[in-house]
Each structure stands twice: as structure tokens, then as C-alpha cells.
Amino acid sequence: MPRVVRRERLVPNIHLLEIEAPEIARRCRPGQFVIVMPDARGERIPLTIADWDRERGTVTSVFMAVGTTTRKLALLGAGDTVPIFAGPLGRPSEIASVGTVLCAGGCFGIAAIHPLARAFKEAGNRVVALVDVKADYLLYWRDRLEAVSDELVVSSRDGLYGGTEFVPGHVRGILARERIDRIVAVGCTYFMSSVAEASRPAGVRTMVSLNPIMVDGTGMCGACRVTVDGRTRFACVDGPDFDGHLVDWAELYARRKSYFEDEVRSLCAWEEERFP
């Protein structure tokens, strides 16, 4: 079974998981994801690939510990194994020389934009990285993003980075000061929809990485269906990248709440079993 090489808490509630998976490391590209299951009783969840090392044969993802499965993942340590680590899945992000690219990430998305920023930079673009955190102590991978971008903008509420503006304000500010040719946004549903709405008046193509409920990750179950430009699409095989201005965000919000009560019951039951 795939072996855990490293599991590290980057900041409170955000964890890094590096898994030995040579075949996935050899083939993965920016924007793709893996399906992971923490134990034989767990569920399968998608995690965006944040980095890889082809020589060592490892794949890295970053996740927030929020439900039963991610809390189980947060307890793994080096040498542990997981029964399922499948990928790379999904279509790679479209990388091209377009001019200036704004890569926006929040929460786990701060790590997920790293391979995108690196690829756009290598393609000859000017890259502006915009990361959103509630406060400075939640910022991670700053050095890694600075190494692959021309400018790093931090949006935080603690005033340590020149203001308390939320991310839509920063998007509008960047669009007002310079020409942006492409925006990519990765993070929670609210974060991505906020970025898409902020860029809509300017008409800048804004790609978002949708990460809805997934089961098999291969298009067989249909659990990850989303509506884009009035058409039903499946995030696992048609995405995960879609034009954020064409996504039916209201429907996506509703679908993400479908199993909320079940998820709460699952977490309570697991915590009672794990921490009696």
C-alpha cells in the first residue's frame, strides 16, 4: 500500500501529506488531483496535488482538517500506509504564455496554486500570487510562492500586510493597476466564487478548480456533477478547472451542503470512538 513519507502541520488545521507514489509522481501535472482513503473504514476524498518529486517518487497534497476523513489523515505519520491513493486524476490546467497571470489561493489553495504559478512562470508569464489568510500565523509556503512569482500579495484581516481588505478588494485593486490576462483561483467554494465575482466586471478569464463531493473520481458515479454554462459537467473528468464566470455557484453551494448533517454525525461518532 502507498506509504506516508511525511505528514506535517504547516499552520493550525492545515496539514501537508507526502505519499510515496512513483507512478503518480512521474505523470502528474499542475491542476490534477488524487483520491485518497485514510483507512479501510474511511471514505475516498479528492486532494489537489500541491507538488511532486519525480526522483524520489513522492506526491504532496495540503489539506484542512475539517471532517472525519481529514482528521484521520492529520493523525498519520511517516511510515503509515493508506489503502487507496489513486491518480493523477482530472484534466491538467491549461498552461500557456498569455501575459500576466494572477494566481489566487486561500486555505489549502495556497499550496495548490504553487505548481500553477511555477508552470505559468516557466511558460514566460508575469505571475502575481495573491494569498488570503485570516491572520499572519495562518500563512505558509510564502518562500515557495515568492520563488515562483514576480509579486506576492497577502490579503489578511490582521493589518500586518498593509490593510484588512478581503480578497475581492485585492482582486479589484490589482485589476485596476495593471492588465491581467488570466486568473486562476483555488480554495474553498466561497473563496473561488468571490474571486470570480470580483473579476466578472473586467471580463478577465477566471479559472476555478472545483472540488465538490467525489466518490470514484473517474466519472462513474456522477457525484461531482456541476452546472457550467447551463450544461451538466463532472468535475472529476471534465474538470476540475472551469470558467468561474459560467459556474452555477448557487447549485454548487447547495450540493456541498447535501451531507452536512451526516458529516457532523460521522465526526462525532469517530471522536467518541477515538477519544472516549
PDB file of C-alpha atoms in Angstrom:
ATOM      1  CA  MET A   1       0.000   0.000   0.000  1.00  0.00           C
ATOM      2  CA  PRO A   2       1.169   3.607  -0.575  1.00  0.00           C
ATOM      3  CA  ARG A   3       3.426   4.752   2.256  1.00  0.00           C
ATOM      4  CA  VAL A   4       3.325   8.089   4.053  1.00  0.00           C
ATOM      5  CA  VAL A   5       6.707   9.793   3.733  1.00  0.00           C
ATOM      6  CA  ARG A   6       5.762  12.910   5.693  1.00  0.00           C
ATOM      7  CA  ARG A   7       2.753  14.362   7.425  1.00  0.00           C
ATOM      8  CA  GLU A   8       3.334  17.813   8.831  1.00  0.00           C
ATOM      9  CA  ARG A   9       1.127  20.502  10.331  1.00  0.00           C
ATOM     10  CA  LEU A  10       2.012  23.667   8.409  1.00  0.00           C
ATOM     11  CA  VAL A  11      -0.199  26.050  10.391  1.00  0.00           C
ATOM     12  CA  PRO A  12      -3.121  25.391  12.740  1.00  0.00           C
ATOM     13  CA  ASN A  13      -5.527  22.997  10.991  1.00  0.00           C
ATOM     14  CA  ILE A  14      -3.628  22.873   7.694  1.00  0.00           C
ATOM     15  CA  HIS A  15      -1.534  19.764   7.067  1.00  0.00           C
ATOM     16  CA  LEU A  16       0.908  18.544   4.435  1.00  0.00           C
ATOM     17  CA  LEU A  17       0.768  14.920   3.313  1.00  0.00           C
ATOM     18  CA  GLU A  18       3.593  13.454   1.226  1.00  0.00           C
ATOM     19  CA  ILE A  19       2.976   9.959  -0.133  1.00  0.00           C
ATOM     20  CA  GLU A  20       5.307   7.564  -1.895  1.00  0.00           C
ATOM     21  CA  ALA A  21       3.637   7.055  -5.284  1.00  0.00           C
ATOM     22  CA  PRO A  22       6.237   6.846  -8.089  1.00  0.00           C
ATOM     23  CA  GLU A  23       3.797   6.308 -10.954  1.00  0.00           C
ATOM     24  CA  ILE A  24       1.655   9.270  -9.960  1.00  0.00           C
ATOM     25  CA  ALA A  25       4.722  11.462  -9.410  1.00  0.00           C
ATOM     26  CA  ARG A  26       6.017  10.542 -12.851  1.00  0.00           C
ATOM     27  CA  ARG A  27       2.793  11.500 -14.665  1.00  0.00           C
ATOM     28  CA  CYS A  28       1.083  14.271 -12.668  1.00  0.00           C
ATOM     29  CA  ARG A  29       0.743  17.817 -13.976  1.00  0.00           C
ATOM     30  CA  PRO A  30      -0.436  21.124 -12.450  1.00  0.00           C
ATOM     31  CA  GLY A  31      -4.145  21.217 -11.629  1.00  0.00           C
ATOM     32  CA  GLN A  32      -4.650  17.475 -11.211  1.00  0.00           C
ATOM     33  CA  PHE A  33      -5.749  15.713  -8.044  1.00  0.00           C
ATOM     34  CA  VAL A  34      -5.545  12.387  -6.247  1.00  0.00           C
ATOM     35  CA  ILE A  35      -8.170  10.320  -4.473  1.00  0.00           C
ATOM     36  CA  VAL A  36      -7.095   9.199  -1.019  1.00  0.00           C
ATOM     37  CA  MET A  37      -8.680   6.978   1.611  1.00  0.00           C
ATOM     38  CA  PRO A  38      -7.114   7.120   5.099  1.00  0.00           C
ATOM     39  CA  ASP A  39      -8.104   3.644   6.298  1.00  0.00           C
ATOM     40  CA  ALA A  40     -10.252   0.659   5.384  1.00  0.00           C
ATOM     41  CA  ARG A  41     -13.309   2.221   7.066  1.00  0.00           C
ATOM     42  CA  GLY A  42     -12.835   5.672   5.613  1.00  0.00           C
ATOM     43  CA  GLU A  43     -14.288   7.489   2.633  1.00  0.00           C
ATOM     44  CA  ARG A  44     -12.487   8.483  -0.552  1.00  0.00           C
ATOM     45  CA  ILE A  45     -11.810  12.197  -0.897  1.00  0.00           C
ATOM     46  CA  PRO A  46     -10.066  14.271  -3.584  1.00  0.00           C
ATOM     47  CA  LEU A  47      -6.956  16.288  -2.735  1.00  0.00           C
ATOM     48  CA  THR A  48      -5.367  18.710  -5.189  1.00  0.00           C
ATOM     49  CA  ILE A  49      -1.727  17.905  -5.927  1.00  0.00           C
ATOM     50  CA  ALA A  50       0.436  20.675  -4.473  1.00  0.00           C
ATOM     51  CA  ASP A  51       3.837  19.356  -5.516  1.00  0.00           C
ATOM     52  CA  TRP A  52       5.742  16.270  -6.569  1.00  0.00           C
ATOM     53  CA  ASP A  53       9.261  14.906  -6.685  1.00  0.00           C
ATOM     54  CA  ARG A  54       9.788  12.647  -9.688  1.00  0.00           C
ATOM     55  CA  GLU A  55      13.231  11.476  -8.497  1.00  0.00           C
ATOM     56  CA  ARG A  56      12.030  10.482  -5.035  1.00  0.00           C
ATOM     57  CA  GLY A  57       8.707   9.271  -6.401  1.00  0.00           C
ATOM     58  CA  THR A  58       6.557  11.251  -3.993  1.00  0.00           C
ATOM     59  CA  VAL A  59       3.389  13.348  -4.304  1.00  0.00           C
ATOM     60  CA  THR A  60       2.425  16.137  -1.892  1.00  0.00           C
ATOM     61  CA  SER A  61      -1.020  17.472  -1.039  1.00  0.00           C
ATOM     62  CA  VAL A  62      -2.130  20.020   1.535  1.00  0.00           C
ATOM     63  CA  PHE A  63      -5.488  19.790   3.281  1.00  0.00           C
ATOM     64  CA  MET A  64      -7.566  21.329   6.052  1.00  0.00           C
ATOM     65  CA  ALA A  65      -8.609  19.041   8.912  1.00  0.00           C
ATOM     66  CA  VAL A  66     -12.343  19.678   8.971  1.00  0.00           C
ATOM     67  CA  GLY A  67     -14.210  16.346   8.871  1.00  0.00           C
ATOM     68  CA  THR A  68     -13.722  12.711   9.845  1.00  0.00           C
ATOM     69  CA  THR A  69     -11.545  11.755   6.885  1.00  0.00           C
ATOM     70  CA  THR A  70      -9.230  14.744   7.011  1.00  0.00           C
ATOM     71  CA  ARG A  71      -8.873  14.385  10.800  1.00  0.00           C
ATOM     72  CA  LYS A  72      -7.831  10.779  10.234  1.00  0.00           C
ATOM     73  CA  LEU A  73      -5.295  11.946   7.638  1.00  0.00           C
ATOM     74  CA  ALA A  74      -3.985  14.513  10.120  1.00  0.00           C
ATOM     75  CA  LEU A  75      -3.102  11.705  12.534  1.00  0.00           C
ATOM     76  CA  LEU A  76      -0.976   9.776  10.040  1.00  0.00           C
ATOM     77  CA  GLY A  77       2.771   9.715  10.438  1.00  0.00           C
ATOM     78  CA  ALA A  78       5.821   8.736   8.400  1.00  0.00           C
ATOM     79  CA  GLY A  79       5.773   5.013   7.697  1.00  0.00           C
ATOM     80  CA  ASP A  80       1.998   4.641   7.900  1.00  0.00           C
ATOM     81  CA  THR A  81       0.178   3.387   4.820  1.00  0.00           C
ATOM     82  CA  VAL A  82      -3.121   4.289   3.158  1.00  0.00           C
ATOM     83  CA  PRO A  83      -5.270   1.700   1.332  1.00  0.00           C
ATOM     84  CA  ILE A  84      -6.089   3.963  -1.602  1.00  0.00           C
ATOM     85  CA  PHE A  85      -4.036   6.732  -3.220  1.00  0.00           C
ATOM     86  CA  ALA A  86      -5.159   6.971  -6.839  1.00  0.00           C
ATOM     87  CA  GLY A  87      -4.206   9.412  -9.566  1.00  0.00           C
ATOM     88  CA  PRO A  88      -3.291  11.589 -11.219  1.00  0.00           C
ATOM     89  CA  LEU A  89      -6.935  12.390 -11.957  1.00  0.00           C
ATOM     90  CA  GLY A  90      -8.689  15.223 -13.746  1.00  0.00           C
ATOM     91  CA  ARG A  91      -7.566  17.299 -16.683  1.00  0.00           C
ATOM     92  CA  PRO A  92      -4.335  19.239 -16.205  1.00  0.00           C
ATOM     93  CA  SER A  93      -4.678  23.000 -16.032  1.00  0.00           C
ATOM     94  CA  GLU A  94      -4.282  24.879 -19.294  1.00  0.00           C
ATOM     95  CA  ILE A  95      -0.828  26.450 -19.136  1.00  0.00           C
ATOM     96  CA  ALA A  96       0.201  28.892 -21.871  1.00  0.00           C
ATOM     97  CA  SER A  97       2.060  32.133 -22.435  1.00  0.00           C
ATOM     98  CA  VAL A  98      -0.762  34.654 -22.022  1.00  0.00           C
ATOM     99  CA  GLY A  99       0.942  37.695 -20.453  1.00  0.00           C
ATOM    100  CA  THR A 100       0.224  38.326 -16.769  1.00  0.00           C
ATOM    101  CA  VAL A 101      -1.430  35.680 -14.616  1.00  0.00           C
ATOM    102  CA  LEU A 102      -2.971  36.244 -11.191  1.00  0.00           C
ATOM    103  CA  CYS A 103      -2.837  33.050  -9.108  1.00  0.00           C
ATOM    104  CA  ALA A 104      -5.177  33.357  -6.110  1.00  0.00           C
ATOM    105  CA  GLY A 105      -5.224  30.823  -3.279  1.00  0.00           C
ATOM    106  CA  GLY A 106      -6.896  30.540   0.094  1.00  0.00           C
ATOM    107  CA  CYS A 107      -6.633  27.890   2.832  1.00  0.00           C
ATOM    108  CA  PHE A 108      -5.380  24.649   1.216  1.00  0.00           C
ATOM    109  CA  GLY A 109      -5.411  26.545  -2.081  1.00  0.00           C
ATOM    110  CA  ILE A 110      -2.299  28.484  -1.050  1.00  0.00           C
ATOM    111  CA  ALA A 111      -0.359  25.276  -1.678  1.00  0.00           C
ATOM    112  CA  ALA A 112      -2.454  24.248  -4.666  1.00  0.00           C
ATOM    113  CA  ILE A 113      -1.555  27.401  -6.632  1.00  0.00           C
ATOM    114  CA  HIS A 114       2.167  26.697  -6.190  1.00  0.00           C
ATOM    115  CA  PRO A 115       2.550  24.289  -9.161  1.00  0.00           C
ATOM    116  CA  LEU A 116       0.298  26.548 -11.253  1.00  0.00           C
ATOM    117  CA  ALA A 117       2.364  29.652 -10.515  1.00  0.00           C
ATOM    118  CA  ARG A 118       5.557  27.711 -11.250  1.00  0.00           C
ATOM    119  CA  ALA A 119       4.213  26.403 -14.574  1.00  0.00           C
ATOM    120  CA  PHE A 120       2.906  29.798 -15.706  1.00  0.00           C
ATOM    121  CA  LYS A 121       6.245  31.367 -14.763  1.00  0.00           C
ATOM    122  CA  GLU A 122       8.161  28.720 -16.708  1.00  0.00           C
ATOM    123  CA  ALA A 123       5.869  29.455 -19.696  1.00  0.00           C
ATOM    124  CA  GLY A 124       7.144  33.036 -19.721  1.00  0.00           C
ATOM    125  CA  ASN A 125       4.332  34.853 -17.944  1.00  0.00           C
ATOM    126  CA  ARG A 126       4.493  37.557 -15.300  1.00  0.00           C
ATOM    127  CA  VAL A 127       2.939  35.904 -12.244  1.00  0.00           C
ATOM    128  CA  VAL A 128       1.230  37.697  -9.372  1.00  0.00           C
ATOM    129  CA  ALA A 129       0.385  35.416  -6.445  1.00  0.00           C
ATOM    130  CA  LEU A 130      -2.465  36.507  -4.168  1.00  0.00           C
ATOM    131  CA  VAL A 131      -2.989  34.523  -0.963  1.00  0.00           C
ATOM    132  CA  ASP A 132      -5.801  35.010   1.522  1.00  0.00           C
ATOM    133  CA  VAL A 133      -5.411  34.295   5.239  1.00  0.00           C
ATOM    134  CA  LYS A 134      -7.298  35.427   8.304  1.00  0.00           C
ATOM    135  CA  ALA A 135      -4.047  36.365  10.054  1.00  0.00           C
ATOM    136  CA  ASP A 136      -0.286  36.160   9.590  1.00  0.00           C
ATOM    137  CA  TYR A 137       0.086  32.991  11.667  1.00  0.00           C
ATOM    138  CA  LEU A 138      -2.003  31.108   9.059  1.00  0.00           C
ATOM    139  CA  LEU A 139       0.328  31.996   6.180  1.00  0.00           C
ATOM    140  CA  TYR A 140       2.518  29.155   4.914  1.00  0.00           C
ATOM    141  CA  TRP A 141       4.695  28.453   1.832  1.00  0.00           C
ATOM    142  CA  ARG A 142       5.447  32.173   1.469  1.00  0.00           C
ATOM    143  CA  ASP A 143       9.036  31.414   0.436  1.00  0.00           C
ATOM    144  CA  ARG A 144       7.935  28.830  -2.104  1.00  0.00           C
ATOM    145  CA  LEU A 145       5.425  31.174  -3.732  1.00  0.00           C
ATOM    146  CA  GLU A 146       7.887  34.064  -3.788  1.00  0.00           C
ATOM    147  CA  ALA A 147      10.345  31.809  -5.617  1.00  0.00           C
ATOM    148  CA  VAL A 148       7.914  31.131  -8.487  1.00  0.00           C
ATOM    149  CA  SER A 149       6.159  34.502  -8.797  1.00  0.00           C
ATOM    150  CA  ASP A 150       7.086  38.084  -9.626  1.00  0.00           C
ATOM    151  CA  GLU A 151       4.999  39.510  -6.792  1.00  0.00           C
ATOM    152  CA  LEU A 152       3.279  38.095  -3.733  1.00  0.00           C
ATOM    153  CA  VAL A 153       0.247  39.921  -2.342  1.00  0.00           C
ATOM    154  CA  VAL A 154      -1.106  38.852   1.052  1.00  0.00           C
ATOM    155  CA  SER A 155      -4.728  39.517   1.947  1.00  0.00           C
ATOM    156  CA  SER A 156      -5.210  39.286   5.726  1.00  0.00           C
ATOM    157  CA  ARG A 157      -7.520  40.686   8.352  1.00  0.00           C
ATOM    158  CA  ASP A 158      -4.839  41.481  10.958  1.00  0.00           C
ATOM    159  CA  GLY A 159      -3.457  44.540   9.196  1.00  0.00           C
ATOM    160  CA  LEU A 160       0.118  43.211   9.047  1.00  0.00           C
ATOM    161  CA  TYR A 161       0.249  43.414   5.252  1.00  0.00           C
ATOM    162  CA  GLY A 162      -0.938  46.967   4.726  1.00  0.00           C
ATOM    163  CA  GLY A 163      -4.660  46.660   5.259  1.00  0.00           C
ATOM    164  CA  THR A 164      -7.553  44.438   6.214  1.00  0.00           C
ATOM    165  CA  GLU A 165      -9.134  44.174   2.786  1.00  0.00           C
ATOM    166  CA  PHE A 166     -10.842  40.904   1.849  1.00  0.00           C
ATOM    167  CA  VAL A 167      -9.664  39.105  -1.277  1.00  0.00           C
ATOM    168  CA  PRO A 168     -12.282  40.558  -3.700  1.00  0.00           C
ATOM    169  CA  GLY A 169     -10.956  44.035  -2.899  1.00  0.00           C
ATOM    170  CA  HIS A 170      -7.410  42.946  -3.706  1.00  0.00           C
ATOM    171  CA  VAL A 171      -8.561  41.377  -6.989  1.00  0.00           C
ATOM    172  CA  ARG A 172     -10.294  44.605  -7.992  1.00  0.00           C
ATOM    173  CA  GLY A 173      -7.247  46.636  -6.929  1.00  0.00           C
ATOM    174  CA  ILE A 174      -4.816  44.534  -8.957  1.00  0.00           C
ATOM    175  CA  LEU A 175      -7.109  44.671 -11.987  1.00  0.00           C
ATOM    176  CA  ALA A 176      -7.265  48.474 -11.659  1.00  0.00           C
ATOM    177  CA  ARG A 177      -3.494  48.956 -11.541  1.00  0.00           C
ATOM    178  CA  GLU A 178      -2.363  46.610 -14.324  1.00  0.00           C
ATOM    179  CA  ARG A 179      -3.525  44.403 -17.162  1.00  0.00           C
ATOM    180  CA  ILE A 180      -4.243  40.855 -16.057  1.00  0.00           C
ATOM    181  CA  ASP A 181      -4.706  38.281 -18.819  1.00  0.00           C
ATOM    182  CA  ARG A 182      -5.705  35.215 -16.781  1.00  0.00           C
ATOM    183  CA  ILE A 183      -6.825  34.497 -13.241  1.00  0.00           C
ATOM    184  CA  VAL A 184      -6.716  31.103 -11.572  1.00  0.00           C
ATOM    185  CA  ALA A 185      -8.283  30.598  -8.146  1.00  0.00           C
ATOM    186  CA  VAL A 186      -8.065  27.608  -5.815  1.00  0.00           C
ATOM    187  CA  GLY A 187      -9.615  27.332  -2.365  1.00  0.00           C
ATOM    188  CA  CYS A 188     -12.982  26.830  -0.744  1.00  0.00           C
ATOM    189  CA  THR A 189     -16.181  27.392  -2.715  1.00  0.00           C
ATOM    190  CA  TYR A 190     -16.737  30.824  -1.142  1.00  0.00           C
ATOM    191  CA  PHE A 191     -13.195  31.935  -1.950  1.00  0.00           C
ATOM    192  CA  MET A 192     -13.385  30.912  -5.594  1.00  0.00           C
ATOM    193  CA  SER A 193     -16.845  32.359  -6.155  1.00  0.00           C
ATOM    194  CA  SER A 194     -15.704  35.632  -4.544  1.00  0.00           C
ATOM    195  CA  VAL A 195     -12.709  35.869  -6.876  1.00  0.00           C
ATOM    196  CA  ALA A 196     -14.899  35.068  -9.888  1.00  0.00           C
ATOM    197  CA  GLU A 197     -17.455  37.729  -8.965  1.00  0.00           C
ATOM    198  CA  ALA A 198     -14.711  40.311  -8.368  1.00  0.00           C
ATOM    199  CA  SER A 199     -13.229  39.728 -11.826  1.00  0.00           C
ATOM    200  CA  ARG A 200     -16.531  39.410 -13.687  1.00  0.00           C
ATOM    201  CA  PRO A 201     -16.948  43.172 -14.446  1.00  0.00           C
ATOM    202  CA  ALA A 202     -13.466  43.269 -16.006  1.00  0.00           C
ATOM    203  CA  GLY A 203     -14.186  40.211 -18.140  1.00  0.00           C
ATOM    204  CA  VAL A 204     -10.843  38.582 -17.337  1.00  0.00           C
ATOM    205  CA  ARG A 205     -10.988  34.835 -17.861  1.00  0.00           C
ATOM    206  CA  THR A 206     -11.076  33.327 -14.376  1.00  0.00           C
ATOM    207  CA  MET A 207     -10.468  29.618 -13.968  1.00  0.00           C
ATOM    208  CA  VAL A 208     -11.505  27.915 -10.737  1.00  0.00           C
ATOM    209  CA  SER A 209     -10.620  24.427  -9.525  1.00  0.00           C
ATOM    210  CA  LEU A 210     -13.858  22.815  -8.391  1.00  0.00           C
ATOM    211  CA  ASN A 211     -13.543  20.235  -5.673  1.00  0.00           C
ATOM    212  CA  PRO A 212     -17.114  19.083  -4.998  1.00  0.00           C
ATOM    213  CA  ILE A 213     -18.209  15.803  -3.430  1.00  0.00           C
ATOM    214  CA  MET A 214     -16.428  12.983  -5.253  1.00  0.00           C
ATOM    215  CA  VAL A 215     -16.599   9.223  -4.810  1.00  0.00           C
ATOM    216  CA  ASP A 216     -14.692   7.365  -7.509  1.00  0.00           C
ATOM    217  CA  GLY A 217     -13.044  10.292  -9.302  1.00  0.00           C
ATOM    218  CA  THR A 218     -13.388   8.634 -12.712  1.00  0.00           C
ATOM    219  CA  GLY A 219     -16.824   9.813 -13.883  1.00  0.00           C
ATOM    220  CA  MET A 220     -18.604   6.581 -12.983  1.00  0.00           C
ATOM    221  CA  CYS A 221     -20.717   7.726 -10.020  1.00  0.00           C
ATOM    222  CA  GLY A 222     -21.810  11.220 -11.048  1.00  0.00           C
ATOM    223  CA  ALA A 223     -21.497  12.562  -7.511  1.00  0.00           C
ATOM    224  CA  CYS A 224     -19.370  15.515  -8.606  1.00  0.00           C
ATOM    225  CA  ARG A 225     -21.774  16.921 -11.180  1.00  0.00           C
ATOM    226  CA  VAL A 226     -21.840  20.678 -11.536  1.00  0.00           C
ATOM    227  CA  THR A 227     -23.612  23.019 -13.918  1.00  0.00           C
ATOM    228  CA  VAL A 228     -21.349  25.149 -16.093  1.00  0.00           C
ATOM    229  CA  ASP A 229     -22.787  27.412 -18.774  1.00  0.00           C
ATOM    230  CA  GLY A 230     -26.110  25.606 -18.403  1.00  0.00           C
ATOM    231  CA  ARG A 231     -24.612  22.158 -19.048  1.00  0.00           C
ATOM    232  CA  THR A 232     -24.099  19.319 -16.583  1.00  0.00           C
ATOM    233  CA  ARG A 233     -20.417  18.598 -16.203  1.00  0.00           C
ATOM    234  CA  PHE A 234     -18.491  16.210 -13.991  1.00  0.00           C
ATOM    235  CA  ALA A 235     -15.677  17.859 -12.071  1.00  0.00           C
ATOM    236  CA  CYS A 236     -13.569  14.706 -11.923  1.00  0.00           C
ATOM    237  CA  VAL A 237     -13.302  14.075 -15.676  1.00  0.00           C
ATOM    238  CA  ASP A 238     -14.432  17.343 -17.336  1.00  0.00           C
ATOM    239  CA  GLY A 239     -12.527  19.455 -14.774  1.00  0.00           C
ATOM    240  CA  PRO A 240     -11.562  20.220 -12.150  1.00  0.00           C
ATOM    241  CA  ASP A 241     -10.860  23.559 -13.881  1.00  0.00           C
ATOM    242  CA  PHE A 242     -13.851  25.542 -15.158  1.00  0.00           C
ATOM    243  CA  ASP A 243     -14.557  29.130 -16.142  1.00  0.00           C
ATOM    244  CA  GLY A 244     -15.680  30.694 -12.859  1.00  0.00           C
ATOM    245  CA  HIS A 245     -17.956  33.155 -14.657  1.00  0.00           C
ATOM    246  CA  LEU A 246     -20.001  30.256 -16.065  1.00  0.00           C
ATOM    247  CA  VAL A 247     -20.344  28.120 -12.909  1.00  0.00           C
ATOM    248  CA  ASP A 248     -23.760  27.836 -11.237  1.00  0.00           C
ATOM    249  CA  TRP A 249     -22.443  28.749  -7.798  1.00  0.00           C
ATOM    250  CA  ALA A 250     -25.837  28.618  -6.046  1.00  0.00           C
ATOM    251  CA  GLU A 251     -26.283  24.995  -7.085  1.00  0.00           C
ATOM    252  CA  LEU A 252     -22.730  24.127  -6.090  1.00  0.00           C
ATOM    253  CA  TYR A 253     -23.215  25.653  -2.628  1.00  0.00           C
ATOM    254  CA  ALA A 254     -26.390  23.616  -2.180  1.00  0.00           C
ATOM    255  CA  ARG A 255     -24.769  20.364  -3.297  1.00  0.00           C
ATOM    256  CA  ARG A 256     -21.845  20.837  -0.937  1.00  0.00           C
ATOM    257  CA  LYS A 257     -24.329  21.025   1.969  1.00  0.00           C
ATOM    258  CA  SER A 258     -26.075  17.761   0.960  1.00  0.00           C
ATOM    259  CA  TYR A 259     -24.304  15.604   3.533  1.00  0.00           C
ATOM    260  CA  PHE A 260     -23.536  18.243   6.162  1.00  0.00           C
ATOM    261  CA  GLU A 261     -25.610  16.625   8.953  1.00  0.00           C
ATOM    262  CA  ASP A 262     -24.234  13.162   8.102  1.00  0.00           C
ATOM    263  CA  GLU A 263     -20.705  14.545   8.203  1.00  0.00           C
ATOM    264  CA  VAL A 264     -21.309  16.045  11.650  1.00  0.00           C
ATOM    265  CA  ARG A 265     -22.702  12.745  12.943  1.00  0.00           C
ATOM    266  CA  SER A 266     -19.762  10.860  11.449  1.00  0.00           C
ATOM    267  CA  LEU A 267     -17.247  13.169  13.100  1.00  0.00           C
ATOM    268  CA  CYS A 268     -18.996  12.978  16.487  1.00  0.00           C
ATOM    269  CA  ALA A 269     -19.107   9.159  16.312  1.00  0.00           C
ATOM    270  CA  TRP A 270     -15.434   8.938  15.344  1.00  0.00           C
ATOM    271  CA  GLU A 271     -14.361  11.320  18.106  1.00  0.00           C
ATOM    272  CA  GLU A 272     -16.354   9.333  20.693  1.00  0.00           C
ATOM    273  CA  GLU A 273     -14.638   6.157  19.493  1.00  0.00           C
ATOM    274  CA  ARG A 274     -11.172   7.688  19.209  1.00  0.00           C
ATOM    275  CA  PHE A 275     -11.246   9.930  22.291  1.00  0.00           C
ATOM    276  CA  PRO A 276     -13.670   8.190  24.750  1.00  0.00           C
TER     277      PRO A 276
END
